[in-house]
Coordinates of C-alpha atoms in Angstrom, one line a residue:
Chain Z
X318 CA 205.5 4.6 144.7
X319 CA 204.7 5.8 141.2
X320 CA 201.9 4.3 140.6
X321 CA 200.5 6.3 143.2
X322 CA 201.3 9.4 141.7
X323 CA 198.7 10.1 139.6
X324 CA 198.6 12.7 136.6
X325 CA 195.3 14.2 136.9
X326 CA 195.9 17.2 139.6
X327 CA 198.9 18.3 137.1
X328 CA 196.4 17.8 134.0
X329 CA 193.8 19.6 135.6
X330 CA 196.2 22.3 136.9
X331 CA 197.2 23.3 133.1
X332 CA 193.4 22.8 131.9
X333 CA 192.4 25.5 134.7
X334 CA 195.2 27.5 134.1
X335 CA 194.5 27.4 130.4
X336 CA 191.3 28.6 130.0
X337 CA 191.3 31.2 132.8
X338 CA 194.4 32.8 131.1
X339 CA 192.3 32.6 128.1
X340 CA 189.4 33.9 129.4
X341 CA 191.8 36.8 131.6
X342 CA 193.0 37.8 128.3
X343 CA 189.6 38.1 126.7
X344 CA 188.4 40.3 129.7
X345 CA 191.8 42.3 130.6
X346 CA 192.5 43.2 127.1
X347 CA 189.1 44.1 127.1
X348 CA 189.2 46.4 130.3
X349 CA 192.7 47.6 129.1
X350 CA 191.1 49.4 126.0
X351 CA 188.5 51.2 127.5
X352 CA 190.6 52.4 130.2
X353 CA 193.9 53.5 129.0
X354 CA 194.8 56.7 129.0
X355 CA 191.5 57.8 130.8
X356 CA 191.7 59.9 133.3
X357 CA 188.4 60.8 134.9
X358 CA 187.1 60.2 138.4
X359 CA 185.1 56.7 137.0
X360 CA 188.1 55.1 135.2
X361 CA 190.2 55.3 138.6
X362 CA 187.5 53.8 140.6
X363 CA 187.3 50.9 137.3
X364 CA 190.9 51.0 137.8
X365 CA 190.9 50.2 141.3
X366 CA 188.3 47.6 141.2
X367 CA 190.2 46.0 138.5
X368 CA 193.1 46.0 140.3
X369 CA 191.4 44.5 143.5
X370 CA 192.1 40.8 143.1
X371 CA 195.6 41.5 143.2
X372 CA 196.0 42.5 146.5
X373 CA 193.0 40.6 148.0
X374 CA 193.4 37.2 149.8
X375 CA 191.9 34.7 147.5
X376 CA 189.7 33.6 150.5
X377 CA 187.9 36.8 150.5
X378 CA 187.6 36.6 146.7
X379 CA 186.3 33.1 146.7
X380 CA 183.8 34.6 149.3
X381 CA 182.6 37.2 146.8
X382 CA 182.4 34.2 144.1
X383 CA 180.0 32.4 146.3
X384 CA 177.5 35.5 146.7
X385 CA 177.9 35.9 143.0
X386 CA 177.3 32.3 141.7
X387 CA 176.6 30.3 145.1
X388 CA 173.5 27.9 144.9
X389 CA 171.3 31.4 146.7
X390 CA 174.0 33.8 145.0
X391 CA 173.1 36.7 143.1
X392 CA 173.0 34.9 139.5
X393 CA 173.7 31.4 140.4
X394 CA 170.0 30.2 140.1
X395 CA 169.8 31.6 136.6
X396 CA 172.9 29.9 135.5
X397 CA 171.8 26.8 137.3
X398 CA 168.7 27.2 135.1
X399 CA 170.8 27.2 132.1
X400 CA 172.8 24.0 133.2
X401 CA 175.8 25.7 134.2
X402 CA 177.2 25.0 138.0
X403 CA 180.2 26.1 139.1
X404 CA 180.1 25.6 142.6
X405 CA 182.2 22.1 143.0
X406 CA 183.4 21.8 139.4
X407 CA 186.7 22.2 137.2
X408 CA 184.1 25.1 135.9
X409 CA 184.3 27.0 139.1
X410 CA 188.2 26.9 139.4
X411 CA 188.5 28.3 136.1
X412 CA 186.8 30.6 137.6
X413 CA 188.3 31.3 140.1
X414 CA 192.1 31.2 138.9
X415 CA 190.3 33.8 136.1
X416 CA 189.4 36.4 138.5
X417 CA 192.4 36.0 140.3
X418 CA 194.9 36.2 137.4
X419 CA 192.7 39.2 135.7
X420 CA 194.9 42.0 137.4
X421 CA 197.9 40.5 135.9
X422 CA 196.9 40.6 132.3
X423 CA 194.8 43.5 132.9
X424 CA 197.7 45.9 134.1
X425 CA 200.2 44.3 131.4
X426 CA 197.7 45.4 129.2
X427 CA 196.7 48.8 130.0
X428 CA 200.9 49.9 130.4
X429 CA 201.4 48.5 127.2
X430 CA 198.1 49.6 125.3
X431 CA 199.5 53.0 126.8
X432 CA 202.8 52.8 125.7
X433 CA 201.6 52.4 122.2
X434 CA 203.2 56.0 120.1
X435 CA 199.9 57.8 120.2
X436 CA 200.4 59.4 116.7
X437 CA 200.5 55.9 115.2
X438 CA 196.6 55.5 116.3
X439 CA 195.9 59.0 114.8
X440 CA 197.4 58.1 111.4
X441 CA 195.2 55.0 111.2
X442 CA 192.4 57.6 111.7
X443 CA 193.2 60.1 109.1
X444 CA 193.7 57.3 107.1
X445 CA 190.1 56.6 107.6
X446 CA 189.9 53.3 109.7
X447 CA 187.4 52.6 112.1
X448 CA 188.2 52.4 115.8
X449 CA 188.1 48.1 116.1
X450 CA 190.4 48.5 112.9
X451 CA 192.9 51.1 114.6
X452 CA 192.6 48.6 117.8
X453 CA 193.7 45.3 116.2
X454 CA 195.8 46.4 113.1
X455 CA 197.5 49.2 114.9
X456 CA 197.6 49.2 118.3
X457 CA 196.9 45.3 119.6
X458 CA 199.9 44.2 117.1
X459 CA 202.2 46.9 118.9
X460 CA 201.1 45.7 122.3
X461 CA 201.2 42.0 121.8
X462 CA 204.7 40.8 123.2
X463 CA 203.9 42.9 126.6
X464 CA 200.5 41.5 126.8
X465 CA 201.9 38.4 126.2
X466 CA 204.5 38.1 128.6
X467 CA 202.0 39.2 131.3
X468 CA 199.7 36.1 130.2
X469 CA 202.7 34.2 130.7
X470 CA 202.5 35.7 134.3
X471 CA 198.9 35.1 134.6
X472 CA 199.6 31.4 133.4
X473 CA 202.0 30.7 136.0
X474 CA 200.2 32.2 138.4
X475 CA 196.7 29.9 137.5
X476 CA 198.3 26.8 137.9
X477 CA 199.4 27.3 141.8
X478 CA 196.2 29.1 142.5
X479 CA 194.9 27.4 146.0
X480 CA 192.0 29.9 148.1
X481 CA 189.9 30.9 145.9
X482 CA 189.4 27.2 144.1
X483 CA 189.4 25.8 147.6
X484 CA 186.4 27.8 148.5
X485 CA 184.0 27.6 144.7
X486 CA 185.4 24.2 143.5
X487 CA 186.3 22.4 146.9
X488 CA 188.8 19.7 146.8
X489 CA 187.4 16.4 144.8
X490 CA 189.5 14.1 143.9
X491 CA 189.3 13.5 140.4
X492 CA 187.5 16.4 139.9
X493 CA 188.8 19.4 141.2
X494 CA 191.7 18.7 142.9
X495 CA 194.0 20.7 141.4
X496 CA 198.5 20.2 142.0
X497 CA 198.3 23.2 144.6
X498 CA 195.1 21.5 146.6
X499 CA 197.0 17.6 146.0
X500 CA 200.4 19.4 147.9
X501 CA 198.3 20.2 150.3
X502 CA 196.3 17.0 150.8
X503 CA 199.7 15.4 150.5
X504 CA 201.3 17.0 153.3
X505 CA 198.3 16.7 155.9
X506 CA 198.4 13.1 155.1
X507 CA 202.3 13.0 156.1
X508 CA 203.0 11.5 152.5
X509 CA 205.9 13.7 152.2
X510 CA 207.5 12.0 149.2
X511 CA 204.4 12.7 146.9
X512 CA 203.9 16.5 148.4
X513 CA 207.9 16.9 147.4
X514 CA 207.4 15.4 143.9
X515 CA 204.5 17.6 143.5
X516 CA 206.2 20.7 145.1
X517 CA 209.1 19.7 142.5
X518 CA 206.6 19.4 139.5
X519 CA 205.1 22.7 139.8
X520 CA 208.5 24.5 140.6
X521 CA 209.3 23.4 137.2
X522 CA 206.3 24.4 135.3
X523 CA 206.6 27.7 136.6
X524 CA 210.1 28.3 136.3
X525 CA 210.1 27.7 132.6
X526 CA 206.8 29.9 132.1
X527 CA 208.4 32.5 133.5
X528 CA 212.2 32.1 131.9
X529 CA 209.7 32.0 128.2
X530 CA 207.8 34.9 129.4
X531 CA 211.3 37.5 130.4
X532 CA 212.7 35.7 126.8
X533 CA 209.4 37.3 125.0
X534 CA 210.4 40.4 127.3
X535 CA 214.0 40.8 126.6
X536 CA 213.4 40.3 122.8
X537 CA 211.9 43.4 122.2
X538 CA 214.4 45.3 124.3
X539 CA 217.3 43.9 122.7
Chain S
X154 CA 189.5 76.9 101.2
X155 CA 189.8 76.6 105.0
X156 CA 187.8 78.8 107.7
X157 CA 188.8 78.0 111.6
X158 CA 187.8 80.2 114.4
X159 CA 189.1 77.9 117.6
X160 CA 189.4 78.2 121.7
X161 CA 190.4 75.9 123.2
X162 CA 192.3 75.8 126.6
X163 CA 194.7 73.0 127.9
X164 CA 195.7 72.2 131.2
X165 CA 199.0 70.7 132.6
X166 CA 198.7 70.9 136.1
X167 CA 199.0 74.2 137.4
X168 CA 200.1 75.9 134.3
X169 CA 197.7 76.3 131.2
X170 CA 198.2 77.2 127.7
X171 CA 195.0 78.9 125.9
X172 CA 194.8 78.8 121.8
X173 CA 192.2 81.1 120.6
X174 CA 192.0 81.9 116.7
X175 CA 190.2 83.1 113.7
X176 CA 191.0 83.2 110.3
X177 CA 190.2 82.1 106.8
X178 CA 192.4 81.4 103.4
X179 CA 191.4 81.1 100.0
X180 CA 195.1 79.7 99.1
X181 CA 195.6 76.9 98.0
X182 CA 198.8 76.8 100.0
X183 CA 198.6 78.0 103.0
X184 CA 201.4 78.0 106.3
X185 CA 201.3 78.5 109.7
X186 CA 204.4 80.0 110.8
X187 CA 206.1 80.4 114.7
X188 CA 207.7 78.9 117.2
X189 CA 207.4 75.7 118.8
X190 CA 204.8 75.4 121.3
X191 CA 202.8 78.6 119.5
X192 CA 199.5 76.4 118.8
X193 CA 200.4 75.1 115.4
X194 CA 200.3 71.8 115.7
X195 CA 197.1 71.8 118.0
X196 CA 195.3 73.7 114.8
X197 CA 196.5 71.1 112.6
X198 CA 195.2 68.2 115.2
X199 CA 191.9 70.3 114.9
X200 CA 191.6 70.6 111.4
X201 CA 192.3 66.7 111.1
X202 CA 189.7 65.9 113.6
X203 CA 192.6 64.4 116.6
X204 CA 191.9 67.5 119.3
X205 CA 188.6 69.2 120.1
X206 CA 188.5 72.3 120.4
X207 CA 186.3 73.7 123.5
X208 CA 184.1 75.9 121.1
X209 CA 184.5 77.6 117.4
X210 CA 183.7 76.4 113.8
X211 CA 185.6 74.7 111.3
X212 CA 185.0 74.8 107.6
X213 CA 186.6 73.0 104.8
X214 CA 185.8 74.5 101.6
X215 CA 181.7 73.6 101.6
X216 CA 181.5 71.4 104.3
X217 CA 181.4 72.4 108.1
X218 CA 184.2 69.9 110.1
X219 CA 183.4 71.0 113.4
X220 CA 180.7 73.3 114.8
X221 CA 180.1 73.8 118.5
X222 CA 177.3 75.9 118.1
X223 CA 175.2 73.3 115.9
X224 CA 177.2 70.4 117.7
X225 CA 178.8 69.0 114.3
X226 CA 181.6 67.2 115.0
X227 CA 182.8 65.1 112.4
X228 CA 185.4 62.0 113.6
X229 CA 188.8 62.0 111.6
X230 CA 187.8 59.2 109.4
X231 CA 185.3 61.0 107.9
X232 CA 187.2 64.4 107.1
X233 CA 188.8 63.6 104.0
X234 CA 191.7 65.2 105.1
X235 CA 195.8 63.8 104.4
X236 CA 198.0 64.1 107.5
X237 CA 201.8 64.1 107.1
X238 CA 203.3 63.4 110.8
X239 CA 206.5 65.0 111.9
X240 CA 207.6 61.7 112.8
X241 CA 205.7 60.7 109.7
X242 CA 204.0 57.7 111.9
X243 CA 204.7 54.7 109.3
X244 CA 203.5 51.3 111.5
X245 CA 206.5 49.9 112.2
X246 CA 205.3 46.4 111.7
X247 CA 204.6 46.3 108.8
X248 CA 206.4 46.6 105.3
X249 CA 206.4 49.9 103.5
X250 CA 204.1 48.7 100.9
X251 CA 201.4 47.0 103.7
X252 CA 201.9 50.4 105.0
X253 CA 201.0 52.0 101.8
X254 CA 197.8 49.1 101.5
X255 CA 196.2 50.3 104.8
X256 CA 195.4 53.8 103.4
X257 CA 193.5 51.8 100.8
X258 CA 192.2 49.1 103.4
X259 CA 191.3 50.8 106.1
X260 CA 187.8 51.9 104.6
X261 CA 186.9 47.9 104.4
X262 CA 183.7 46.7 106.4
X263 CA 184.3 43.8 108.6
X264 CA 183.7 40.9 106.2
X265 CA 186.1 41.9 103.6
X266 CA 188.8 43.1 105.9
X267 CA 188.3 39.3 107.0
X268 CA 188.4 37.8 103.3
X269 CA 191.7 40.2 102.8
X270 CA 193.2 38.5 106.0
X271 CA 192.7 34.9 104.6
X272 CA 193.7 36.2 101.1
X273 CA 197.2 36.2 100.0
X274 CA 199.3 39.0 102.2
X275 CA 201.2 40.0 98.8
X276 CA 198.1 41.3 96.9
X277 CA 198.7 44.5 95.1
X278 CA 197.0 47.2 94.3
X279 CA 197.7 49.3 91.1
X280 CA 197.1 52.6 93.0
X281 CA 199.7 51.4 95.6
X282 CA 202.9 50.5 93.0
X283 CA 202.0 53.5 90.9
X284 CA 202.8 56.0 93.6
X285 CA 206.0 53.9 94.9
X286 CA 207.1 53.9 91.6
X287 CA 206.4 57.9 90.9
X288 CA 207.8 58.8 94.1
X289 CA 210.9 56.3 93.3
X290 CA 210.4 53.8 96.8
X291 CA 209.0 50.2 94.9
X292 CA 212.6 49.3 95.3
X293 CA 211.7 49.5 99.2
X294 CA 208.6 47.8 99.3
X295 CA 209.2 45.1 101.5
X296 CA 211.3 47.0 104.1
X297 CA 210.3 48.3 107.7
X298 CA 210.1 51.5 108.3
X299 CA 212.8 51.0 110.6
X300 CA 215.2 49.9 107.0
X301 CA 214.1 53.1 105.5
X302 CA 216.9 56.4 106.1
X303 CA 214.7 59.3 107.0
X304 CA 214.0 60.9 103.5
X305 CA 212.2 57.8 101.9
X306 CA 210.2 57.2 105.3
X307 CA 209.0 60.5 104.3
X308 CA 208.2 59.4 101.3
X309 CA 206.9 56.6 102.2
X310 CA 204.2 58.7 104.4
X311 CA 203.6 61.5 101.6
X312 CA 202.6 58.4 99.6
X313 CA 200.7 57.0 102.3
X314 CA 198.5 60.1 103.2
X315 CA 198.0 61.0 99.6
X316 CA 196.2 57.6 99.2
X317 CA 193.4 58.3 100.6
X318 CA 192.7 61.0 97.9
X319 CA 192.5 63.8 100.9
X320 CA 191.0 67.3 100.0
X321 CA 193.9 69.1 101.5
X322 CA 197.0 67.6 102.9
X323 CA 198.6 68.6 106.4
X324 CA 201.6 69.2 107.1
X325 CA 203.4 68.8 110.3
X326 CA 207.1 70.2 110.3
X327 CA 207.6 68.1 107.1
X328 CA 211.3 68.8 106.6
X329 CA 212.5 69.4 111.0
X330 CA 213.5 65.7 111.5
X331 CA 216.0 65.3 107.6
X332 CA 219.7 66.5 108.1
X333 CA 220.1 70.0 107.0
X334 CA 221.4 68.7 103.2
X335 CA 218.6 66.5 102.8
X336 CA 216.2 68.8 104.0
X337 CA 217.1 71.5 100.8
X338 CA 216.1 68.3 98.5
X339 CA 213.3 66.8 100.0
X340 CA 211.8 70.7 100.4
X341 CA 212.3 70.9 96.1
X342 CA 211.4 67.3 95.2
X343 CA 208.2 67.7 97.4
X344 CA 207.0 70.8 96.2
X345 CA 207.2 69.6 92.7
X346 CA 205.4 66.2 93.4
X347 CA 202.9 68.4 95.6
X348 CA 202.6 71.0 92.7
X349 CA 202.4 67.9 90.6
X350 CA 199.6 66.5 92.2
X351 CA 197.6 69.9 92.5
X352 CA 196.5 69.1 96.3
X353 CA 196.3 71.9 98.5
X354 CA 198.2 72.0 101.3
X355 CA 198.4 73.3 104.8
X356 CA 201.8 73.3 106.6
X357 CA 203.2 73.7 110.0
X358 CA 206.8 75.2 110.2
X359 CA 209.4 77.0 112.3
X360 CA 212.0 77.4 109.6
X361 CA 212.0 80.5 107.1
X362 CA 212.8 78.5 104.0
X363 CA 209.7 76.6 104.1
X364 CA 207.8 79.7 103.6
X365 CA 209.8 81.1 101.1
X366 CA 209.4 77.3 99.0
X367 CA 205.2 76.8 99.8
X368 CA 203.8 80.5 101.5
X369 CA 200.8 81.4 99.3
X370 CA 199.1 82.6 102.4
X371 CA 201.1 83.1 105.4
X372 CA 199.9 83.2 109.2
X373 CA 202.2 83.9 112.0
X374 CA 201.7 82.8 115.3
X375 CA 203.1 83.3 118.6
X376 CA 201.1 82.4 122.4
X377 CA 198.1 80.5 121.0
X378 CA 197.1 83.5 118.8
X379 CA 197.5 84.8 115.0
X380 CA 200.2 87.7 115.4
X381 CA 199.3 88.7 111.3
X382 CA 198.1 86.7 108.3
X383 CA 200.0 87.9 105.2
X384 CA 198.4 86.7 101.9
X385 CA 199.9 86.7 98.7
X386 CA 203.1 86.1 100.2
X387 CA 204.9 84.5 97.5
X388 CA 204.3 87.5 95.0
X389 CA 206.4 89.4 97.7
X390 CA 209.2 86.4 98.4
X391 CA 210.0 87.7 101.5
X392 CA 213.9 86.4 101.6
X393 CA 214.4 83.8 104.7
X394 CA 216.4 85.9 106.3
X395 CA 214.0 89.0 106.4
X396 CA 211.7 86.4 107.9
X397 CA 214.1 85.9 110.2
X398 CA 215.1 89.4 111.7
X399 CA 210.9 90.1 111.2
X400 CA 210.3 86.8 113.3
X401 CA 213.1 88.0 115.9
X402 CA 211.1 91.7 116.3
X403 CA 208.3 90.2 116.9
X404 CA 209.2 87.7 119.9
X405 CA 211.1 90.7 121.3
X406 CA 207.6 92.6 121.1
X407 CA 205.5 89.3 122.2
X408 CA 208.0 86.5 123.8
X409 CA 210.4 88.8 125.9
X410 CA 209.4 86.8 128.9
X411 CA 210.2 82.9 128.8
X412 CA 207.0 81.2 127.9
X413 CA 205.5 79.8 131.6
X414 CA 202.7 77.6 130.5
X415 CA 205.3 74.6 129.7
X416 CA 203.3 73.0 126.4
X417 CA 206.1 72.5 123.6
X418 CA 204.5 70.0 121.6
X419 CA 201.7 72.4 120.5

C-alpha cells in the first residue's frame, strides 16, 4: 500500500506554499506600509480590497484569476508572450494560494507596522535617516515576530489551499495536484486509506506551523 | 535664533484643539512653559519638522524651516535640528552604542549602508566612544535600552541627538519621566554638559525648576496660545515657587473651566 502513496502532492504542497508565502510577504508588507495609519476615504477602500480574499470563496477568486491571466484574460496574452503560463501549472497555484494567503500577512502586517511606538520612527528622522532607512532599521525590525507569525498563518493556510488552484491550475497529476486536490481525488475514488493518510499528513504539517508560529507569538509577550 | 508664527487646528472627533502662535527669541536658551496639553509639544513637533502646521512660517536662525505662504516645507531629516524625546526613544533593539552609531549612519546612501551591513557589526567610530566616554555610559555600550535605569537612557539619547551636530537641540520634558532625586542631578549635570557644549536649546516643561536652571527667554503657554514671553528671565531668577503662585493666577484667569477639547499629549 506504500508504494502507492506517492510524495509528490506533499512536495508540491510545501513548494506552493513556499513561494506564495514568500511572494504574500513581499506584497502584504508592501501594502502594510503604505497603508498604516492612513486614514482617508482611498486607504479604506485599499483596505477593503486588500482584505477581500479573506472573506471570499476561493471559487469566486479563482474566477477573477482567470479574467486576469486566462488564455483571453486581461494580461494573460502578454505574459503568454513572455513565456509565462499559469493556467494549468505549479505557477498558477502559487498563484493562487498567494492571493488567497495575502490578507493574512497583509493584516499581520499593517496591526503590527501600527503598533510600532510612533516616536521611535520620528527619532530616526531627526536623526536624519531617509524613509526606506526608518522602514527597515527601525520599524520592520520592531515588526518582524508579528509579521512573522502571520506568515506562519499564511504558510499553513497555502498548503491546504483547494478552490482557487482547482480552478487556475486544475488537478494534474504530477503536476499540479497538490495534498488538498490528492484528498480529494482519494476520496471520490473510495481509496479511503490513502485520503486518511493524507488527511493525517497535512493535520500534521499544519499543527506544528501553527504551535511554531503562537511559540514566535508568546515569546515576545512573555 | 528661532521665529515661529503657527495655526494649526487638530481634530479628535467632535472636540478640537486649535494652537495658534507668534513669537521670536534671540536666546540661546529658550523654554516653553505650561501645562500639559497647552501646545508645547506640538510646537516642538513643528519646529523638528514631525507635525505640519495648517499655515505660518518657521525660521531657524537664517534659514526658513517651513513656509506656507512660499510652500517651503523642509522634511525632518534635513532640519539640522537635535530632538531629546520624553520617553527619549532609544531603539530598543539595538545596543546603546549601535544606538549611538545610527545618528552617525543614518546619513549613508544605499550602497554603503549595504557595505556597513556586511562589515563587522562592532566597528567604531571615534565620535561615538568620545561622547560615551564624556558623558560617563562606554561602560554601557553593549546594553539595551531596556538594561539602562532611566538617567543613563537619557544619557544615552542626549548623546544620541547631539551626534548629529544639530543647530539647536529640543527638548521634550527632559527631566518628567527620572524620580524626583534623580531629576535635581540629571537637571545640573545636563546644564553643564549643555553649557559645555555651547548648543542652544529649546525646552518643553511643566515644572518651575526647569526654568529657574535653563530660562534665558521664557514663554508661557496656556489653550494653544502664548499667555506672555518674558525675556531675560534668568537676570530676574524668578524663585520656582513665585512661578508657581504666578502659574496658579494665571489658570485661575485662563483655565477656570476644565479643558473640553480632550488633547493631553500636546
Amino acid at each position: 500500500m506504500l508504494q502507492e502513496i506517492s510524495l509528490f502532492p506533499v512536495l508540491l504542497s510545501l513548494k506552493v506554499a513556499s513561494f506564495s508565502t514568500l511572494a504574500a510577504l513581499v506584497l502584504g508588507v508592501g501594502a502594510a506600509r503604505l497603508l498604516a495609519r492612513k486614514r482617508s476615504a482611498a486607504s479604506s477602500v485599499l483596505d477593503v480590497l486588500c482584505t477581500l480574499p479573506m472573506v471570499l470563496p476561493p471559487t469566486v477568486l479563482g474566477y477573477y484569476l482567470i479574467l486576469l491571466f486566462g488564455r483571453s484574460g486581461l494580461l494573460g496574452p502578454a505574459m503568454q508572450s513572455m513565456g509565462l503560463q499559469l493556467m494549468f501549472s505549479w505557477q498558477g497555484a502559487v498563484t493562487a494560494a498567494t492571493v488567497v494567503i495575502f490578507p493574512l500577512v497583509y493584516r499581520s502586517a499593517r496591526a503590527a507596522l501600527e503598533q510600532v511606538d510612533v516616536s521611535l520612527e520620528q527619532a530616526a528622522r531627526t536623526l536624519g535617516a531617509p524613509e526606506w532607512k526608518v522602514f527597515f532599521y527601525v520599524t520592520l525590525p520592531l515588526a518582524s515576530r508579528s509579521i512573522l507569525s502571520g506568515a506562519m498563518l499564511a504558510f499553513a493556510r497555502g498548503m491546504g489551499e483547494f478552490g482557487a488552484t482547482l480552478m487556475i491550475a486544475g488537478n494534474i497529476p504530477g503536476k499540479t495536484k497538490t495534498l488538498a486536490l490528492a484528498i480529494y481525488d482519494a476520496f471520490q475514488a473510495g481509496n479511503d486509506e490513502l485520503a486518511s493518510m493524507l488527511v493525517l499528513v497535512t493535520s500534521a504539517i499544519c499543527a506544528t506551523i501553527l504551535v511554531a508560529a503562537e511559540r514566535l507569538l508568546g515569546r515576545r509577550h512573555a | 535664533m528661532i521665529a515661529i508664527a503657527a495655526r494649526s487646528t487638530l481634530r479628535h472627533g467632535r472636540s478640537s484643539f486649535t494652537l495658534d502662535i507668534d513669537f521670536a527669541s534671540e536666546a540661546s536658551r529658550l523654554v516653553l512653559f505650561g501645562a500639559s496639553g497647552s501646545g508645547k509639544t506640538l510646537t516642538l513637533q513643528m519646529i523638528a519638522g514631525l507635525a505640519r502646521p495648517d499655515s505660518g512660517r518657521i525660521v531657524l536662525d537664517d534659514s526658513v524651516l517651513f513656509d506656507s505662504t512660499s510652500g517651503i516645507d523642509l522634511p525632518p531629516q534635513q532640519r539640522g535640528v537635535g530632538y531629546l524625546f520624553q520617553q527619549y526613544a532609544l531603539f530598543p533593539h539595538m545596543s546603546l552604542r549601535e544606538n549611538l552609531a545610527f545618528a552617525l549612519r543614518s546619513r549613508y546612501g544605499l550602497v554603503a549602508s549595504l557595505s556597513d551591513f556586511f562589515a563587522e557589526k562592532t566597528r567604531c567610530f571615534p565620535e561615538v566612544n568620545a561622547v560615551m566616554e564624556r558623558l560617563e555610559i562606554a561602560y554601557l555600550a553593549d546594553r539595551l535600552p531596556n538594561q539602562l535605569s532611566g538617567g543613563q537612557k537619557q544619557r544615552a539619547a542626549l548623546a544620541r541627538a547631539l551626534l548629529t551636530k544639530p543647530r539647536v537641540l529640543l527638548l521634550d520634558e527632559p527631566f518628567a519621566a527620572l524620580d524626583p532625586l534623580l531629576r535635581i542631578r540629571m537637571r545640573r549635570s545636563m546644564d553643564d554638559f549643555l553649557k559645555e557644549c555651547g548648543i542652544p536649546l529649546i525646552m518643553i516643561t511643566h515644572d518651575p525648576e526647569d526654568v529657574d536652571m535653563f530660562a534665558d527667554d521664557l514663554a508661557l503657554y496656556s489653550r494653544g496660545r502664548i499667555l506672555r514671553m518674558e525675556r531675560d528671565f534668568h537676570n530676574r531668577r524668578l524663585f520656582a515657587q513665585d512661578t508657581l503662585s504666578c502659574l496658579a493666577d494665571l489658570a485661575e484667569a485662563e483655565d477656570d473651566h476644565a479643558r473640553p477639547h480632550g488633547f493631553d499629549d500636546v
